[in-house]
Each structure stands twice: as C-alpha cells, then as structure tokens.
Short mmCIF file of C-alpha atoms in Angstrom, two decimals:
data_model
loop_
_atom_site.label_atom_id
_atom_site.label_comp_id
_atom_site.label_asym_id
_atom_site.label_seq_id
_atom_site.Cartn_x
_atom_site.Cartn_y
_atom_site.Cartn_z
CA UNK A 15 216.50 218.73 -48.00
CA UNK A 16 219.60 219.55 -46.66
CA UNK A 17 220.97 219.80 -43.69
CA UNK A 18 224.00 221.10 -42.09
CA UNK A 19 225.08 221.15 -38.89
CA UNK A 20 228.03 222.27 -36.66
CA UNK A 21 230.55 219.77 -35.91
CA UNK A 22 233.12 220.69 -33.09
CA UNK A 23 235.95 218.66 -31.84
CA UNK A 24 236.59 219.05 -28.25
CA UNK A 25 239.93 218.07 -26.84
CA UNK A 26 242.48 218.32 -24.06
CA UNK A 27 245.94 218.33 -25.60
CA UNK A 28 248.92 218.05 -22.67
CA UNK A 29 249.27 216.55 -19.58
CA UNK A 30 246.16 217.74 -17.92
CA UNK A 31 243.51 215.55 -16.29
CA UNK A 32 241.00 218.20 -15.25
CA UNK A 33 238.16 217.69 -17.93
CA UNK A 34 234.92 218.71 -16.11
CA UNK A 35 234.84 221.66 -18.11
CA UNK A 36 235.61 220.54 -21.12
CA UNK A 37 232.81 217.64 -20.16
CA UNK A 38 230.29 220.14 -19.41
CA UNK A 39 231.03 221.98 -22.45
CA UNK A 40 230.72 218.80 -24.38
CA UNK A 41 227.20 218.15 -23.09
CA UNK A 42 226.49 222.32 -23.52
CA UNK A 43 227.12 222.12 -27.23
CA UNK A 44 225.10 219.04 -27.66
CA UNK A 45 222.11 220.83 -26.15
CA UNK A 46 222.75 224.08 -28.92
CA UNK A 47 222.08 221.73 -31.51
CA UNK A 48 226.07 220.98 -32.33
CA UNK A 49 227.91 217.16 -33.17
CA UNK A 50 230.39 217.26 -30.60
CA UNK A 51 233.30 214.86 -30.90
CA UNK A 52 234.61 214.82 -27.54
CA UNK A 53 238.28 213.28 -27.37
CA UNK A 54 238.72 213.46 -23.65
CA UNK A 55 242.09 213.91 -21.82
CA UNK A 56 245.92 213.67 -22.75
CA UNK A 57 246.47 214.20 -26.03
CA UNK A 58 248.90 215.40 -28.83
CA UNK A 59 248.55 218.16 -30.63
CA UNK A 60 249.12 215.65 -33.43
CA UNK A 61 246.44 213.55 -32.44
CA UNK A 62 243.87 216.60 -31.99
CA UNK A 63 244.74 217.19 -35.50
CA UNK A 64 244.52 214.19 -37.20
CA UNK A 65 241.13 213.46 -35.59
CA UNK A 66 239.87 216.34 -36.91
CA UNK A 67 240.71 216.30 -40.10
CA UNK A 68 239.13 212.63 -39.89
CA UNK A 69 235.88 213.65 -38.57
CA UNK A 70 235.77 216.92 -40.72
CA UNK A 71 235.00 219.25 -37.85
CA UNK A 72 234.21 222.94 -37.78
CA UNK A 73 235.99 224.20 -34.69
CA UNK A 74 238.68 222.66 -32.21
CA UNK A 75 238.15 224.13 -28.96
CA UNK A 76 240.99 222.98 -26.73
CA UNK A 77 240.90 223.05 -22.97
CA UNK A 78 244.24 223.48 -20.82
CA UNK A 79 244.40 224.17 -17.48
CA UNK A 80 247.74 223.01 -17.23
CA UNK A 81 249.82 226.00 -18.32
CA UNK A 82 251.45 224.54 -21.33
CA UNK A 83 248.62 226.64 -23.61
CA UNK A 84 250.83 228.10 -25.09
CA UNK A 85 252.59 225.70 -26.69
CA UNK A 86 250.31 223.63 -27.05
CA UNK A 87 247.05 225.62 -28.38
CA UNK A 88 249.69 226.94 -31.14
CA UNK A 89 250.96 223.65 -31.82
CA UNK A 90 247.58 222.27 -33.18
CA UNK A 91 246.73 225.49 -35.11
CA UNK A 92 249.96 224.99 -36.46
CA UNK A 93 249.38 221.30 -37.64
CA UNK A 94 245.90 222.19 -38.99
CA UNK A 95 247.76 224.62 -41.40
CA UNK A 96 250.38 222.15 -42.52
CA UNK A 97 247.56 219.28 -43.49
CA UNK A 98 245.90 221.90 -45.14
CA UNK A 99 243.10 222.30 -42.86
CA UNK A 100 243.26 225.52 -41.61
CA UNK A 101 239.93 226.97 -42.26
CA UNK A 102 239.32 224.89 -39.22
CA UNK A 103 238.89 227.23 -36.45
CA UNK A 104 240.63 226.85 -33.23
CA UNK A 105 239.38 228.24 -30.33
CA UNK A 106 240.15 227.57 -26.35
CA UNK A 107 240.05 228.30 -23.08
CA UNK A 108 241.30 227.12 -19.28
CA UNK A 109 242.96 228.90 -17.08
CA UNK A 110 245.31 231.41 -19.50
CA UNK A 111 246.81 234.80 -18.29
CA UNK A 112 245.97 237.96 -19.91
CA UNK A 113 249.73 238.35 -21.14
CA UNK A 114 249.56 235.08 -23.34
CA UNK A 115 246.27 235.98 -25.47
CA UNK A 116 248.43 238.35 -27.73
CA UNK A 117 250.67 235.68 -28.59
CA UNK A 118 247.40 232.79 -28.99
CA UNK A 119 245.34 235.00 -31.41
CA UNK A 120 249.01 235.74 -33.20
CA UNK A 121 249.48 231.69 -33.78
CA UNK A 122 246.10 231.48 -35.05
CA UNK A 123 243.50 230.78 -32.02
CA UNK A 124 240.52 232.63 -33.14
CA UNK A 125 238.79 233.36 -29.33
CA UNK A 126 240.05 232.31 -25.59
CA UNK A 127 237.42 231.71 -23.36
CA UNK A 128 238.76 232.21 -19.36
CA UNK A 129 236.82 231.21 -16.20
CA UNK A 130 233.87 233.18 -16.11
CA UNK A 131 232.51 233.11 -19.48
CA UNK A 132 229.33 231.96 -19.97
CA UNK A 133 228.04 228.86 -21.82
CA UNK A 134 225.19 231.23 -23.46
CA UNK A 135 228.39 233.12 -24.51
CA UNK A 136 230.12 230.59 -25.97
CA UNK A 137 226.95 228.78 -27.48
CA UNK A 138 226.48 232.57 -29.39
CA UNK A 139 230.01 233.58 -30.35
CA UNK A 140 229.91 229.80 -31.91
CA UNK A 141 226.71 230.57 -34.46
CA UNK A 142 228.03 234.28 -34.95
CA UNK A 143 231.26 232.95 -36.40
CA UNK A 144 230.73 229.93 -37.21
CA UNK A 145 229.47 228.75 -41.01
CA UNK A 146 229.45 225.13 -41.41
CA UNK A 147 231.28 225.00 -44.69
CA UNK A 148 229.73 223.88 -48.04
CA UNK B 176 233.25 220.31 -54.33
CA UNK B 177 233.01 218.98 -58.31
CA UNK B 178 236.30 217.60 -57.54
CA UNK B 179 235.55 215.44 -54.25
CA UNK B 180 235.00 212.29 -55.83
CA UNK B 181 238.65 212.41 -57.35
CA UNK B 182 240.20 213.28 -54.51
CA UNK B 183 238.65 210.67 -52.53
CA UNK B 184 240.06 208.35 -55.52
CA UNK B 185 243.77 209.71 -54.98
CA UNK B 186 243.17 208.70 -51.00
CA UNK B 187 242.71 212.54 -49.71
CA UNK B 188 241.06 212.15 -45.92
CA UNK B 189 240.27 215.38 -46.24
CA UNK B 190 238.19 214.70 -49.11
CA UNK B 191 236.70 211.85 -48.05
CA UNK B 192 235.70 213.31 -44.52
CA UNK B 193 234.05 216.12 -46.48
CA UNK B 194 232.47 213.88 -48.53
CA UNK B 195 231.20 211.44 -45.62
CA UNK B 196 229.59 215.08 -44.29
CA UNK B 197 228.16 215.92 -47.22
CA UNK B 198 226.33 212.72 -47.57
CA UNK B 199 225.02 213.48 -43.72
CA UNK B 200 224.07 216.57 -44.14
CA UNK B 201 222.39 215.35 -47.56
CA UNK B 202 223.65 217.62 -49.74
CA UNK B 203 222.14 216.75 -53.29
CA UNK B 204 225.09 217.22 -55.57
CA UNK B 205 227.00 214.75 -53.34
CA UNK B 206 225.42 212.09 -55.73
CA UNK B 207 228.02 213.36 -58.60
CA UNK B 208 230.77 212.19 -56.12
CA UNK B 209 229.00 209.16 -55.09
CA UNK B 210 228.65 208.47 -58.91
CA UNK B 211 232.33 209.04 -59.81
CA UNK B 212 233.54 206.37 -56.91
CA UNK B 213 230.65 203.87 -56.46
CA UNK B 214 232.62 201.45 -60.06
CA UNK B 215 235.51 201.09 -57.49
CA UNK B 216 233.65 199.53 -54.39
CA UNK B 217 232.84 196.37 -53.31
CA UNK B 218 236.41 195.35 -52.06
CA UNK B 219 236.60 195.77 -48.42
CA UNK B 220 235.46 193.11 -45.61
CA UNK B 221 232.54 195.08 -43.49
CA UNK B 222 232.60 194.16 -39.87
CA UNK B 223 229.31 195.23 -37.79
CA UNK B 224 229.67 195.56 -34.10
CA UNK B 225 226.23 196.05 -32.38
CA UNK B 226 224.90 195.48 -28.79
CA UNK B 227 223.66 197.15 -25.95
CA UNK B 228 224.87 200.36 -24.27
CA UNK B 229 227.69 200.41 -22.43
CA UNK B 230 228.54 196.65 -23.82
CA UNK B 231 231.86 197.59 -24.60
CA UNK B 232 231.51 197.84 -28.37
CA UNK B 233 234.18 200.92 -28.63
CA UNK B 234 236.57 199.60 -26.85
CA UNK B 235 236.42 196.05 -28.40
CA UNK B 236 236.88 197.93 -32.04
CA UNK B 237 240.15 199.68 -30.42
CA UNK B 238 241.31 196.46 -29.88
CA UNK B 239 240.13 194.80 -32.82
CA UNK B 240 242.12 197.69 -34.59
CA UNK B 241 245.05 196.92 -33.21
CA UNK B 242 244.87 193.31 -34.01
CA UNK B 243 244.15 194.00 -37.75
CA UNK B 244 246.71 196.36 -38.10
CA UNK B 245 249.44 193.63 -36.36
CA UNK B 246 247.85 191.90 -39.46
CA UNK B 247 248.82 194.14 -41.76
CA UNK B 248 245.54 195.33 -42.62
CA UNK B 249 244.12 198.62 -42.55
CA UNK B 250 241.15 199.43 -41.38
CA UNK B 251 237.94 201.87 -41.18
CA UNK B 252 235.55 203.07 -38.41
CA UNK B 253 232.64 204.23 -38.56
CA UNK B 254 231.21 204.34 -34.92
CA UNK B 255 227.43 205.85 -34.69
CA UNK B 256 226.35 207.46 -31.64
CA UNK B 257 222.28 209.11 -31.03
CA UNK B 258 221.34 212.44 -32.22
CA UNK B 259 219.01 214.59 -28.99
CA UNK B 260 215.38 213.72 -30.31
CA UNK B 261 215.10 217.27 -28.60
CA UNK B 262 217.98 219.49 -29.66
CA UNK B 263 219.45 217.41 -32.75
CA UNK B 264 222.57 217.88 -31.14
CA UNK B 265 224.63 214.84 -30.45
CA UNK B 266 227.80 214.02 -28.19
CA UNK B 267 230.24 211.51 -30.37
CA UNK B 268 232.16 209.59 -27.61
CA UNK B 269 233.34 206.62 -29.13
CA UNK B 270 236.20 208.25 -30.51
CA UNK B 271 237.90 208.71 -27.01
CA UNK B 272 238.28 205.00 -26.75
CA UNK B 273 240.26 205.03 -30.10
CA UNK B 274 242.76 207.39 -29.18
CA UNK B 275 245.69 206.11 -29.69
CA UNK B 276 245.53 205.13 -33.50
CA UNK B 277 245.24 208.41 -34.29
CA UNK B 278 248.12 209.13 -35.85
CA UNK B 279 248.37 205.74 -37.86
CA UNK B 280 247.74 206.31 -41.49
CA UNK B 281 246.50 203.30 -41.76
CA UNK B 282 243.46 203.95 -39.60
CA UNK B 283 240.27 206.15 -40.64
CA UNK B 284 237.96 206.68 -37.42
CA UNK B 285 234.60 208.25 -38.37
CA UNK B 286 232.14 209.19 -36.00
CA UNK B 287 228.70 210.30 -37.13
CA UNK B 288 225.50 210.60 -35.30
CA UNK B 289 222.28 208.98 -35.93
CA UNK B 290 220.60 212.38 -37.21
CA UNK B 291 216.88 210.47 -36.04
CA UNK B 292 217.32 207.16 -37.98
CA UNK B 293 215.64 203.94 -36.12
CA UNK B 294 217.89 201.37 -37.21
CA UNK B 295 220.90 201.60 -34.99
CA UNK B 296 223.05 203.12 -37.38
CA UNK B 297 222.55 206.58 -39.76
CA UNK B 298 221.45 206.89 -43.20
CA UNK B 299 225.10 207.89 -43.89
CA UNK B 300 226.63 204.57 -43.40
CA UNK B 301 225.99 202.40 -46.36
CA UNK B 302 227.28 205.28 -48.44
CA UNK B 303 230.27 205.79 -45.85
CA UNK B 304 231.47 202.36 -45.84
CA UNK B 305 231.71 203.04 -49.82
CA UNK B 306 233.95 206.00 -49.11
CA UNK B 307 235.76 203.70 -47.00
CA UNK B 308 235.99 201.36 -48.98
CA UNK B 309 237.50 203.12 -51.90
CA UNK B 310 240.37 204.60 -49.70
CA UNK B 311 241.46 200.79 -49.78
CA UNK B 312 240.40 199.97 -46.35
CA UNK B 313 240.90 196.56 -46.02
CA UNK B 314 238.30 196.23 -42.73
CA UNK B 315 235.99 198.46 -42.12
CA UNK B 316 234.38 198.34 -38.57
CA UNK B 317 230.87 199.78 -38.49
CA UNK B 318 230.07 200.45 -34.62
CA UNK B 319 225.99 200.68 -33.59
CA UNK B 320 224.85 202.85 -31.39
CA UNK B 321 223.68 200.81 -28.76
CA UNK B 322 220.49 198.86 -29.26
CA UNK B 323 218.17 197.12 -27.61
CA UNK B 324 216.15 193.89 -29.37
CA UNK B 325 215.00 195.76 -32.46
CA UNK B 326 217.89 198.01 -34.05
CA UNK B 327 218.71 195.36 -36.49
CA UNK B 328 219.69 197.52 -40.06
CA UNK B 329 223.28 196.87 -39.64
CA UNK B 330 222.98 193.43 -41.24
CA UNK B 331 221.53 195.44 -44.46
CA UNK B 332 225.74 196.52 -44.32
CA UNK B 333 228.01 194.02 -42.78
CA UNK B 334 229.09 190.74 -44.32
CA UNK B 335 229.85 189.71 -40.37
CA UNK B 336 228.21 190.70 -37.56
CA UNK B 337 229.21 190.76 -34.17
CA UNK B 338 226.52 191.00 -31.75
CA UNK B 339 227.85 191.90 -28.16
CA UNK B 340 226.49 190.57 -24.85
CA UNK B 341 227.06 190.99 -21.47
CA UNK B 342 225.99 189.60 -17.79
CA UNK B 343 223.31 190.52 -16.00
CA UNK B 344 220.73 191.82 -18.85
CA UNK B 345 217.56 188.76 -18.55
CA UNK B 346 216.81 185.31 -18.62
CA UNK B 347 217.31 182.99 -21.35
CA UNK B 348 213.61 183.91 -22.67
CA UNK B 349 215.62 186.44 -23.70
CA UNK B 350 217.94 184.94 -26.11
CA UNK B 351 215.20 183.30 -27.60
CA UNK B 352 213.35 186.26 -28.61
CA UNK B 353 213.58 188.17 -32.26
CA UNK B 354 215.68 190.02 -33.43
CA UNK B 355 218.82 191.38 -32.33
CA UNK B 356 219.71 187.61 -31.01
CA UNK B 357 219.15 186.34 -34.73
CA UNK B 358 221.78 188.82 -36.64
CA UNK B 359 224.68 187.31 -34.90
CA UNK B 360 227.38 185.80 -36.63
CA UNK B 361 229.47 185.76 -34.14
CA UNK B 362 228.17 185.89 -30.28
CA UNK B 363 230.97 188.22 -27.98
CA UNK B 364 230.61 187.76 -24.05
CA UNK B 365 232.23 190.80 -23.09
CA UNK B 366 233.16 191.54 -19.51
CA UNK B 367 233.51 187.72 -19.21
CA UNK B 368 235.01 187.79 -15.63
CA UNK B 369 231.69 189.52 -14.06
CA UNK B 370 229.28 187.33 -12.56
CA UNK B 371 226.52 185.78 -14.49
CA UNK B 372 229.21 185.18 -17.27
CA UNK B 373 228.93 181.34 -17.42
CA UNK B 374 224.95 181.18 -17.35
CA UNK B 375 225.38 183.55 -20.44
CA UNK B 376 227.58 181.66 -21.93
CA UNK B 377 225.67 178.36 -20.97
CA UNK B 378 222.19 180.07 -22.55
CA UNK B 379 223.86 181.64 -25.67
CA UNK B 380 225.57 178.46 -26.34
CA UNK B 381 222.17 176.51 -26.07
CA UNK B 382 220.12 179.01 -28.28
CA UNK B 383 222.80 178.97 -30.93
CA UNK B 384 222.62 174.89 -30.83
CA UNK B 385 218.47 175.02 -31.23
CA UNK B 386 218.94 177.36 -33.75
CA UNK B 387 221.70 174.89 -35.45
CA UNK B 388 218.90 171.87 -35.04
CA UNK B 389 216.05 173.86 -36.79
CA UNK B 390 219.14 174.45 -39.60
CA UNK B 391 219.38 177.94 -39.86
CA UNK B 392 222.67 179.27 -40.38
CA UNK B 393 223.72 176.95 -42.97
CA UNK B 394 227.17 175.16 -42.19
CA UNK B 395 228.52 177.89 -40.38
CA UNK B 396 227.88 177.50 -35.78
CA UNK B 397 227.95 180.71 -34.89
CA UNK B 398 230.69 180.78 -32.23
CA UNK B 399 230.19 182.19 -28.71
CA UNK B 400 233.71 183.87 -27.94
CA UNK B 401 234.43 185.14 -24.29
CA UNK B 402 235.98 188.41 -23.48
CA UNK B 403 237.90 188.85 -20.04
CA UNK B 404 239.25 191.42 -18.30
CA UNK B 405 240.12 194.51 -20.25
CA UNK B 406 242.05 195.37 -17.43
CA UNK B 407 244.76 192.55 -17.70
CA UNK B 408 246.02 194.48 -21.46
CA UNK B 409 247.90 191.02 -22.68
CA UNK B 410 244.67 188.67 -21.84
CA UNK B 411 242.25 191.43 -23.35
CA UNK B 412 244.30 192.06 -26.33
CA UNK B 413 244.66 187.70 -26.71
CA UNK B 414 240.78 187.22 -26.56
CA UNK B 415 240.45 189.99 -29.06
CA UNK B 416 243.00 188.48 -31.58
CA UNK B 417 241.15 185.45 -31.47
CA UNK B 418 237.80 187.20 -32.41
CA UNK B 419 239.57 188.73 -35.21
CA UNK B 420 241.17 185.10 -37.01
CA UNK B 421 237.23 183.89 -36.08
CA UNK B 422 236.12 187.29 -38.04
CA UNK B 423 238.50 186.32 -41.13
CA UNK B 424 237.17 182.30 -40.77
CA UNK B 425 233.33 183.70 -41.25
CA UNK B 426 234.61 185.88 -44.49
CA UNK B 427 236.53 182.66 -45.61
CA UNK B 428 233.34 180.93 -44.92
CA UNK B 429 231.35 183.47 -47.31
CA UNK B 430 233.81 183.61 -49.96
CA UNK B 431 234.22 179.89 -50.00
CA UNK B 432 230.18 179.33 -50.09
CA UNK B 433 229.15 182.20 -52.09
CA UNK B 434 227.29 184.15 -49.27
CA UNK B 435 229.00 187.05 -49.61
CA UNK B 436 226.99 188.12 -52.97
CA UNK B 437 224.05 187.46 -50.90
CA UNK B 438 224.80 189.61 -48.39
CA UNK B 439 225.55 192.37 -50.98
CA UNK B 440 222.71 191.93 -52.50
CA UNK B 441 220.61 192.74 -49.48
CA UNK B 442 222.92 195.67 -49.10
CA UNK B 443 222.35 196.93 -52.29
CA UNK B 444 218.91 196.00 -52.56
CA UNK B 445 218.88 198.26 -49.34
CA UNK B 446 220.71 201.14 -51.31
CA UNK B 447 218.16 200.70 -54.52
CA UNK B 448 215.29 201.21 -52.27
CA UNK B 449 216.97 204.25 -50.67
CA UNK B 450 218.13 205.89 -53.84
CA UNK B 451 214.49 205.89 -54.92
CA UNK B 452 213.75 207.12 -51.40
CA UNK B 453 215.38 210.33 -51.69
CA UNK B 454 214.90 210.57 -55.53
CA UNK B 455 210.77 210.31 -55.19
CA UNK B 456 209.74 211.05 -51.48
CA UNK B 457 212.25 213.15 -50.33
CA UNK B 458 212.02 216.31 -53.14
CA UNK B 459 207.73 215.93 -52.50
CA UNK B 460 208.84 216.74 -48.94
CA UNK B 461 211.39 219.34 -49.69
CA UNK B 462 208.30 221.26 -51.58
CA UNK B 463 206.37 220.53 -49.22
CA UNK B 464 208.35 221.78 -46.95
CA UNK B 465 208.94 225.10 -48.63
CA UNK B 466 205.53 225.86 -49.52
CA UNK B 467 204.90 226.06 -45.58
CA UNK B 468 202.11 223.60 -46.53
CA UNK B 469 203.57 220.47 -43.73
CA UNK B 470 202.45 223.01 -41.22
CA UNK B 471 198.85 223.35 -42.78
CA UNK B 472 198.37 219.60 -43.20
CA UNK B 473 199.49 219.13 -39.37
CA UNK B 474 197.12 221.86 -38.16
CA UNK B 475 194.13 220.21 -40.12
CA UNK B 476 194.97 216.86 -38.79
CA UNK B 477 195.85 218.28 -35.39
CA UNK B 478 192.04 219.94 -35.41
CA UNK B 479 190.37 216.83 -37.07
CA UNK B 480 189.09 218.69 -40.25
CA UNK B 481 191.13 215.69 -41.94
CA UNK B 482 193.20 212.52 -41.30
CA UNK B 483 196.19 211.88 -42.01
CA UNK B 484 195.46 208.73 -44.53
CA UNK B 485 192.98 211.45 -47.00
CA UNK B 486 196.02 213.61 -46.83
CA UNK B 487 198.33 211.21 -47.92
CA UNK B 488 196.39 209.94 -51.01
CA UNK B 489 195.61 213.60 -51.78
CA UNK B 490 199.22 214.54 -52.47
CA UNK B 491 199.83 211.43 -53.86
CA UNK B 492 197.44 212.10 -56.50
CA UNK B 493 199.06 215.26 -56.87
CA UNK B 494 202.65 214.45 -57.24
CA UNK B 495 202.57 211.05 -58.93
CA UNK B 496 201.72 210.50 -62.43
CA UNK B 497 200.55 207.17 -62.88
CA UNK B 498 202.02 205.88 -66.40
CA UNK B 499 199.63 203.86 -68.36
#
C-alpha cells in the first residue's frame, strides 16, 4: 500500500531574521497533509541546496524579506541544477517588487507568492502542480 | 528507479535520499534496491539518541557531529519527528539545529516523520540506517522523536543507546519504573546547570548501581555523563566530546565481548518479522483496501451485527491456506 506524500523544504536563505511567515507557513503545510522540513533563518543558498537534496524534497519555497531575492532565490535554483536536482521546484515569496518577478521565473522560480496571498492559495497551487515524484 | 540500488552503491545522495523515500512511502519495488545493497551492510556503529521532548536530543547530535567528524569519522542522521494523527502532515524541525554541517560531505542528515508508528521512531529506519550504512557512514545517529516511558523500539536498531534526561521531570519512583529507564547505555543529564541537576544525577546514579547489584548489564556500568551549558560553546562542545570517546568505549566493549552480534540479531530478528509483515498482512490489507470491503467490516462492527474478533478469523480463513 503505498503511500506518497509531499515533502517541502522551507528555508530563509540571506541575512534575514523575520521568519514568522515562513513559521506560519511551516505549520500551514503541515496541516494540508505535507512533510515540511523547516530550516529556519540565515542560510546559504548552498546549504538550502544540499539539505534538500539530502532530505529528497519536492519543493523549496524560500522566504526573503530582506531584498537580496534576487540573488539569492536564483542562486539556489541555480545550485539545484548543477547537483542535478532540478526537477525540484523552487518557489518563494516575501516582500518582492513587481519589476523582479520577470527576472525570478527567468532563473527558474516556478511561482512568487507576495503579501496578501492566501494560505488556501498556496496550499492549492501546491497539489495543482505538485506530483510527488515516483 | 531499477537503477537505485547501484547508485546508492557508487555513494549518489541523491539516490540514496530517493531511496530512503521510497522505503517511506512503501513503494513495493523498493525491495529490488533493498535486495541489491542489503550483502554490503552491517559495517557502521548505530548510535540511538532518545528522550523526552524538548531534552535537547537535536542539538546534542549537532554536537556529537562535530566531535566525530574532528575524529575523522563520518557520520549519518536520521532524526524522526511525529506525523499529525489528524492531517498526516508533519513539521521536521530537527534539521534546523544541524545547520551548519550542511555542506560537509561527510555528513548525511535525514529527517523523516513517524508516518503513525508507536515506537518512537518510523518503520523507515531500520531500512534507512542500511542505506546509511552502505554510503560508508562510519556513525550513524538515529534521533527519537521524543518519548515518554514506553517508546522503546530504538534498541531493536542501535548497538548504543543514549537515553537523555533532564531536571525537573519526577521523583526517583520514576527512574525505577520500565522501560525507557532500562534501554540506556549510556545515561546524558542534559541542561546540567538547571536546578534539580544534582538530585538527578544523585537518583540516576543510584538506579544504575541497583541495577548493577541485581547484575544486569553484564560488565559494562552504564555511565551517567553531565551536560552543561550549551551556551558556554567550548564547555558544551568538551562535555560532548567526552560522550562521544564514552560512545566508542561501549562499541569497544561490544566488539571485545561479542554483544554486538546480539544486538544485531535482535535487529534483524526485528527486520525478519517485518519483512513477513508486509509480505503476508500488508497485501491482505491492500485488497482489502481496494475492494472497499475495510469500510463494510467497520460499519458492521460499528452497528454490532459483528465483532471485530469473528471478522478477523473470517478473513483469516479466507486468505491463509493452512499447509498440511
């Protein structure tokens, strides 16, 4: 009988201290059902990607609220590719102007939440696009 | 996927993480991989770390990382945490307090949840410390979730087990009761600089001396080893060290007495008894499952047209040929 389930890895790359969000996320997910791997506050982007090729994860959803998104959100996609692991999806959010998504979805981010989305919104674009993999 | 057990051979993480998922997700063909790799286990020292919530059993293993790889030694985690009885989701936190050996090649963190298993630990682990294991992991560190008197399995796993304590949780009634105060090979008293510390101490050290007079144990007194202060980083990381050389004394102690093929044995009896598990009960589920017919046999129980003991011996009888 098997059994899969979603595994996410949630992370704050950068200097950035701010994780209620991510923390409330982390607790959202758990209640949808998902294995959440939460990695709490200042990290690398080579340590977000190292852990989750470790712990075999679905989706990386970063968090910044610090401004450095956008080298930092690209940086880990980035990494994920070059171990190899880039059918892991990245996704993020924070606080991220509307003139840097272009540039995120370019590098490989496959959705930006901003302030104001939803958690039933995340929770659902998460099972629409998500397939745990065989 | 035919390919996983090879991989994990040649050392791919990837691989191995994959297959570590698979086996948690109990996929059946991951038995082809398990196959392929199970000749080449059996090397690595297992290290069980259990105790009570908040005990400080994650960030013990960061530091018992860190003294093991000073040693030259690499090392596995796998740290368990409790699957929602409500939502089967589960948050895996014990990762945070491992952060910064991320990036060391010579350190494989793991986290899985407990997916509903009793025991303290998931039905994954014995088969993960085997994946472990095979990528040459000298140590591997299997983390509980936290447990209370009676979430005892991990001593079906480890060759040493650490049982953490700390102040202010009972009386010494306590540490005479069953259970989780017999697994211990080696006793931690963590946050050693809080008060109640030395009655702890005092208690721990007289249960492990009764338990020395009625001669369990064998030759080995189970040390009581205080942990102060994490803190002070130089007198956490000293008291740590010193649990790891007392670690490596209890394997010398094994290998020198011939315990440790006792301790496998209960492991594998362990594994034996779950192989046959999932090879008989678990398809008679599956079915059961499918047919929609669990949700007949709970609404005739539920109404009291049956009980649950007829019901059992009727698909017994049904599913199991008896030979002659």
């Amino acid at each position: 009988m098997s059994d899969r389930r979603i595994r996410i890895l949630l992370a704050k790359p950068g200097l950035d201290g701010h994780d209620r969000g991510a923390r409330v996320l982390a607790r959202c997910f758990r209640d949808a059902g998902f294995e959440v791997i939460y990695t709490g506050c200042h990290q690398t982007p080579e340590q977000i990607a190292s852990a989750a090729v470790q712990e075999d994860v679905d989706v990386v959803g970063l968090s910044c609220l610090s401004g450095a998104h956008k080298y930092l959100f690209p940086q880990v996609a980035k990494l994920l590719q070059d171990e190899g692991a880039g059918d892991i999806m990245v996704i993020g959010g924070g606080i991220i102007p509307d003139q840097d998504m272009q540039a995120l979805y370019e590098a490989g981010l496959k959705a930006i939440f901003t302030p104001g989305a939803t958690l039933d919104s995340l929770v659902e674009w998460i099972n629409t696009n998500v397939k745990p993999r065989a | 996927m035919k390919e996983l057990g090879k991989k994990v051979l040649a050392g791919d993480i990837r691989a191995a993480s994959r297959l570590i998922r698979n086996l948690e997700d109990q996929i059946p063909e991951t038995n082809i991989a398990m196959r392929e790799i199970f000749a080449h286990t059996g090397n690595s020292h297992v290290i069980g770390i259990t105790g009570a919530p908040g005990a400080g059993k994650s960030t013990l293993t960061d530091e018992l990382i860190d003294a093991y790889r000073k040693k030259d030694k690499t090392v596995g985690v796998l740290a368990v945490d409790p699957t929602s009885p409500f939502t089967g989701g589960a948050l895996l936190g014990d990762r945070i307090r491992m952060l910064r050996h991320a990036e060391d090649k010579g350190v494989f963190v793991r986290s899985l949840a407990t997916r509903g298993a009793m025991g303290g630990i998931s039905k994954a682990v014995g088969e993960g410390i085997h994946v472990m294991d095979v990528l040459k992991k000298d140590k591997i560190i299997v983390e509980t979730v936290g447990v209370g008197q009676q979430e005892v399995e991990i001593i079906n796993h480890a060759h040493t087990v650490i049982v953490v304590l700390v102040p202010g949780m009972g009386d010494e009634i306590q540490a005479l009761k069953a259970g989780l105060m017999e697994i211990a090979d080696i006793f931690v008293i963590n946050k050693a600089d809080r008060d109640g510390a030395g009655k702890l101490y005092k208690e721990t050290l007289n249960m492990v001396k009764m338990s020395k007079d009625m001669g369990d144990n064998g030759s080995w007194t189970i040390p009581v080893l205080l942990v102060e202060n994490v803190l002070e980083p130089n007198k956490f990381a000293e008291s740590v060290k010193a649990l790891s050389d007392k670690i490596d004394e209890h394997y010398q102690y094994l290998v020198d007495n011939n315990l440790l093929s006792e301790r496998m044995r209960r492991k594998t009896a362990a594994e034996v008894n779950e192989a046959l598990w999932g090879n008989i009960l678990q398809p008679v589920l599956s079915d059961l499952h499918s047919q929609g017919e669990m949700e007949k046999m709970v609404d005739k129980v539920l109404s009291r047209q049956t009980d649950p003991y007829t019901l059992a011996e009727e698909i017994a009888s049904r599913y199991i040929k008896k030979q002659a």
